[in-house]
Coordinates of C-alpha atoms in Angstrom, one line a residue:
Chain J
X23 CA 26.6 -178.0 297.0
X24 CA 28.8 -178.3 294.1
X25 CA 32.3 -177.1 294.5
X26 CA 34.8 -175.7 292.1
X27 CA 38.4 -175.3 293.0
X28 CA 41.0 -173.4 291.3
X29 CA 44.7 -173.8 291.7
X30 CA 46.8 -172.0 292.4
X31 CA 44.8 -169.1 294.2
X32 CA 47.7 -166.7 293.6
X33 CA 50.8 -166.7 291.2
X34 CA 53.6 -164.4 290.5
X35 CA 55.5 -165.2 287.3
X36 CA 58.1 -163.2 285.3
X37 CA 57.5 -161.9 281.8
X38 CA 58.1 -164.4 279.0
X39 CA 57.2 -167.3 281.2
X40 CA 54.1 -169.5 280.9
X41 CA 51.7 -170.4 283.9
X42 CA 49.1 -172.8 284.1
X43 CA 45.9 -172.4 286.1
X44 CA 43.6 -175.6 287.0
X45 CA 40.0 -175.7 287.4
X46 CA 38.3 -178.7 288.9
X47 CA 34.7 -179.6 289.6
X48 CA 35.1 -181.5 292.9
X49 CA 31.6 -183.4 293.3
X50 CA 30.1 -183.3 289.9
X51 CA 30.9 -183.8 286.2
X52 CA 31.1 -180.7 284.1
X53 CA 30.9 -181.2 280.4
X54 CA 31.3 -177.3 280.0
X55 CA 33.6 -175.0 281.8
X56 CA 33.8 -171.3 281.3
X57 CA 36.9 -169.0 281.9
X58 CA 36.4 -165.4 282.8
X59 CA 39.0 -162.5 283.4
X60 CA 38.3 -159.9 285.8
X61 CA 39.5 -156.5 285.6
X62 CA 39.7 -154.1 288.6
X63 CA 36.5 -152.5 289.2
X64 CA 35.1 -154.0 286.0
X65 CA 32.9 -156.9 285.3
X66 CA 33.8 -160.4 284.3
X67 CA 34.5 -160.8 280.7
X68 CA 34.0 -164.3 279.3
X69 CA 37.1 -165.7 277.5
X70 CA 36.2 -169.0 276.3
X71 CA 34.0 -171.9 276.6
X72 CA 35.6 -175.3 277.0
X73 CA 34.0 -178.6 276.1
X74 CA 35.2 -181.8 277.5
X75 CA 37.1 -183.6 274.7
X76 CA 36.9 -180.9 272.1
X77 CA 38.5 -177.4 271.2
X78 CA 37.5 -174.3 273.3
X79 CA 35.5 -171.6 271.7
X80 CA 37.1 -168.4 272.3
X81 CA 35.4 -165.1 272.6
X82 CA 36.3 -162.3 270.0
X83 CA 39.4 -160.5 270.9
X84 CA 40.9 -163.5 273.0
X85 CA 43.9 -164.8 271.5
X86 CA 43.7 -168.6 271.5
X87 CA 47.4 -169.2 271.0
X88 CA 48.1 -167.0 274.3
X89 CA 45.5 -168.6 276.3
X90 CA 45.6 -172.1 275.9
X91 CA 42.6 -174.2 277.3
X92 CA 42.5 -177.9 277.7
X93 CA 39.4 -179.6 279.0
X94 CA 40.8 -183.2 279.1
X95 CA 38.3 -184.8 281.5
X96 CA 34.8 -184.1 282.9
X97 CA 36.3 -182.7 286.0
X98 CA 39.3 -180.6 284.9
X99 CA 40.0 -177.6 282.8
X100 CA 43.3 -175.7 282.4
X101 CA 44.2 -172.4 281.2
X102 CA 47.6 -171.8 280.4
X103 CA 48.7 -168.2 279.8
X104 CA 51.8 -168.4 277.5
X105 CA 54.5 -166.0 277.3
X106 CA 53.0 -163.8 280.0
X107 CA 53.2 -160.0 279.9
X108 CA 52.4 -157.5 282.7
X109 CA 49.1 -156.6 280.9
X110 CA 48.1 -160.2 281.6
X111 CA 48.0 -159.5 285.3
X112 CA 44.3 -160.1 286.3
X113 CA 42.2 -162.2 288.3
X114 CA 41.0 -165.4 286.3
X115 CA 37.8 -167.2 287.2
X116 CA 36.5 -170.5 286.0
X117 CA 33.1 -171.9 286.3
X118 CA 31.6 -175.2 285.4
X119 CA 28.2 -176.4 284.7
X120 CA 26.9 -179.6 285.8
X121 CA 26.1 -181.9 282.9
X122 CA 22.8 -182.5 284.5
X123 CA 21.9 -178.9 285.3
X124 CA 20.2 -176.7 282.8
X125 CA 21.0 -173.3 284.2
X126 CA 23.6 -173.1 287.1
X127 CA 27.2 -172.4 286.6
X128 CA 29.3 -173.0 289.8
X129 CA 32.1 -170.5 290.2
X130 CA 35.8 -171.1 291.4
X131 CA 37.4 -169.0 294.0
X132 CA 39.7 -167.3 291.2
X133 CA 43.4 -167.1 290.5
X134 CA 45.3 -163.9 291.0
X135 CA 48.0 -163.6 288.4
X136 CA 50.8 -161.0 288.7
X137 CA 53.4 -160.8 285.8
X138 CA 56.4 -159.0 286.9
Chain B
X5 CA 27.2 -158.0 271.9
X6 CA 25.1 -158.1 275.1
X7 CA 25.1 -155.3 277.3
X8 CA 24.3 -155.5 281.0
X9 CA 24.4 -152.3 283.0
X10 CA 24.6 -151.8 286.7
X11 CA 25.2 -148.6 288.8
X12 CA 28.7 -149.0 290.5
X13 CA 28.1 -148.0 294.0
X14 CA 25.3 -148.3 296.7
X15 CA 25.4 -147.4 300.4
X16 CA 22.8 -148.2 302.9
X17 CA 22.5 -148.3 306.6
X18 CA 22.1 -151.4 308.5
X19 CA 18.7 -152.7 308.8
X20 CA 17.4 -150.8 305.8
X21 CA 16.6 -152.4 302.6
X22 CA 19.0 -152.3 299.6
X23 CA 17.8 -152.3 295.9
X24 CA 20.2 -153.0 293.3
X25 CA 19.2 -152.5 289.8
X26 CA 20.3 -153.8 286.3
X27 CA 19.3 -153.4 282.8
X28 CA 20.2 -155.8 280.0
X29 CA 19.6 -155.9 276.2
X30 CA 18.9 -159.5 275.1
X31 CA 15.3 -160.0 275.2
X32 CA 15.7 -163.8 274.4
X33 CA 17.6 -164.2 277.8
X34 CA 16.0 -167.4 279.5
X35 CA 17.6 -167.0 282.9
X36 CA 18.7 -163.9 284.8
X37 CA 21.0 -164.2 287.9
X38 CA 22.3 -162.3 290.7
X39 CA 25.6 -163.2 292.0
X40 CA 27.7 -162.0 295.1
X41 CA 31.4 -161.6 295.3
X42 CA 33.0 -161.0 298.3
X43 CA 36.6 -159.6 298.4
X44 CA 39.3 -161.8 296.8
X45 CA 36.7 -164.5 296.2
X46 CA 34.9 -166.1 293.5
X47 CA 31.2 -165.7 292.6
X48 CA 28.5 -167.0 294.5
X49 CA 25.2 -167.6 293.0
X50 CA 22.3 -165.8 295.2
X51 CA 19.4 -166.4 293.1
X52 CA 18.0 -166.6 289.5
X53 CA 14.7 -166.0 287.8
X54 CA 13.4 -167.4 285.0
X55 CA 12.4 -165.0 282.2
X56 CA 8.6 -165.8 282.3
X57 CA 8.5 -164.9 286.0
X58 CA 8.0 -161.4 287.3
X59 CA 9.1 -161.8 290.9
X60 CA 10.9 -164.3 292.9
X61 CA 11.3 -164.2 296.7
X62 CA 13.9 -166.1 298.7
X63 CA 14.1 -165.3 302.4
X64 CA 15.5 -161.8 302.4
X65 CA 16.1 -161.6 298.6
X66 CA 13.4 -160.5 296.2
X67 CA 14.0 -160.3 292.5
X68 CA 11.7 -158.2 290.3
X69 CA 11.8 -158.7 286.5
X70 CA 10.2 -156.2 284.2
X71 CA 10.8 -158.0 280.7
X72 CA 9.2 -155.2 278.7
X73 CA 11.7 -152.6 280.1
X74 CA 14.6 -155.4 280.5
X75 CA 15.0 -154.3 284.0
X76 CA 16.1 -156.5 286.8
X77 CA 16.3 -155.6 290.5
X78 CA 17.5 -157.3 293.6
X79 CA 16.1 -156.2 296.9
X80 CA 17.8 -157.2 300.2
X81 CA 15.7 -156.8 303.2
X82 CA 17.1 -155.9 306.6
X83 CA 20.7 -155.4 305.1
X84 CA 23.3 -156.5 307.4
X85 CA 27.1 -155.7 307.3
X86 CA 28.0 -159.1 306.0
X87 CA 25.9 -158.2 302.8
X88 CA 28.8 -155.8 302.0
X89 CA 30.1 -157.2 298.6
X90 CA 30.0 -156.5 294.8
X91 CA 26.7 -157.8 293.4
X92 CA 26.7 -158.9 289.6
X93 CA 23.7 -159.4 287.6
X94 CA 24.1 -161.6 284.6
X95 CA 22.1 -162.7 281.7
X96 CA 22.3 -165.9 279.9
X97 CA 22.4 -165.2 276.1
X98 CA 22.3 -168.4 274.0
X99 CA 25.0 -171.1 273.9
X100 CA 25.0 -171.2 277.8
X101 CA 27.0 -167.9 278.0
X102 CA 26.6 -165.5 280.8
X103 CA 27.1 -161.8 280.3
X104 CA 27.8 -160.0 283.5
X105 CA 27.0 -156.2 284.6
X106 CA 29.8 -154.2 285.8
X107 CA 28.7 -155.1 289.5
X108 CA 27.4 -152.9 292.1
X109 CA 29.5 -152.4 295.4
X110 CA 27.2 -152.5 298.3
X111 CA 28.5 -150.9 301.3
X112 CA 26.5 -151.4 304.6
X113 CA 26.9 -148.7 307.2
X114 CA 26.8 -149.9 310.8

């Protein structure tokens, strides 16, 4: 089946620094990738939709200058949390849609970000 | 925006059936999904149903869709301890976006 990887799986960073999370589709091409944030005991909230070769579309309330998304190729999207603060600590999950699939998103295993 | 609701917790005994319920608001959803999330892991697609279907069965999983009431359910037959996880329903509401419910934590008691 289709596999999506995320790197790193866990990261701890200090306040004020930036951290980059990678999302890769390993065996398929993804024209669209999605970034979600999961809060403890809460649902996943869609942060942004990234399309290969174009600017990401951010959901209302998500700061695009703080959460930089780049989708430079059909298999890689990155999320950079800039000037991280403790409240950015969360579980970030990406998903990717196979360019030939009409419905299914394949999810990565998630990245646990802790900002100290 | 879209609102997808689930009860937060469900406990069942091993071997019994589990029924996880979900309500959604967007009547134009084309697909509705059930995902499973195990501790510390990402989401795994369990099954999905197209909006013009009433029921879909896949081995131990049965999905029922009442489009009039905007109600979706997932039944797991012969629930096993390995089924303990958080189950999310999600609706696809335009522009390929998924909107997730809060998740139901299923605990299977041996």
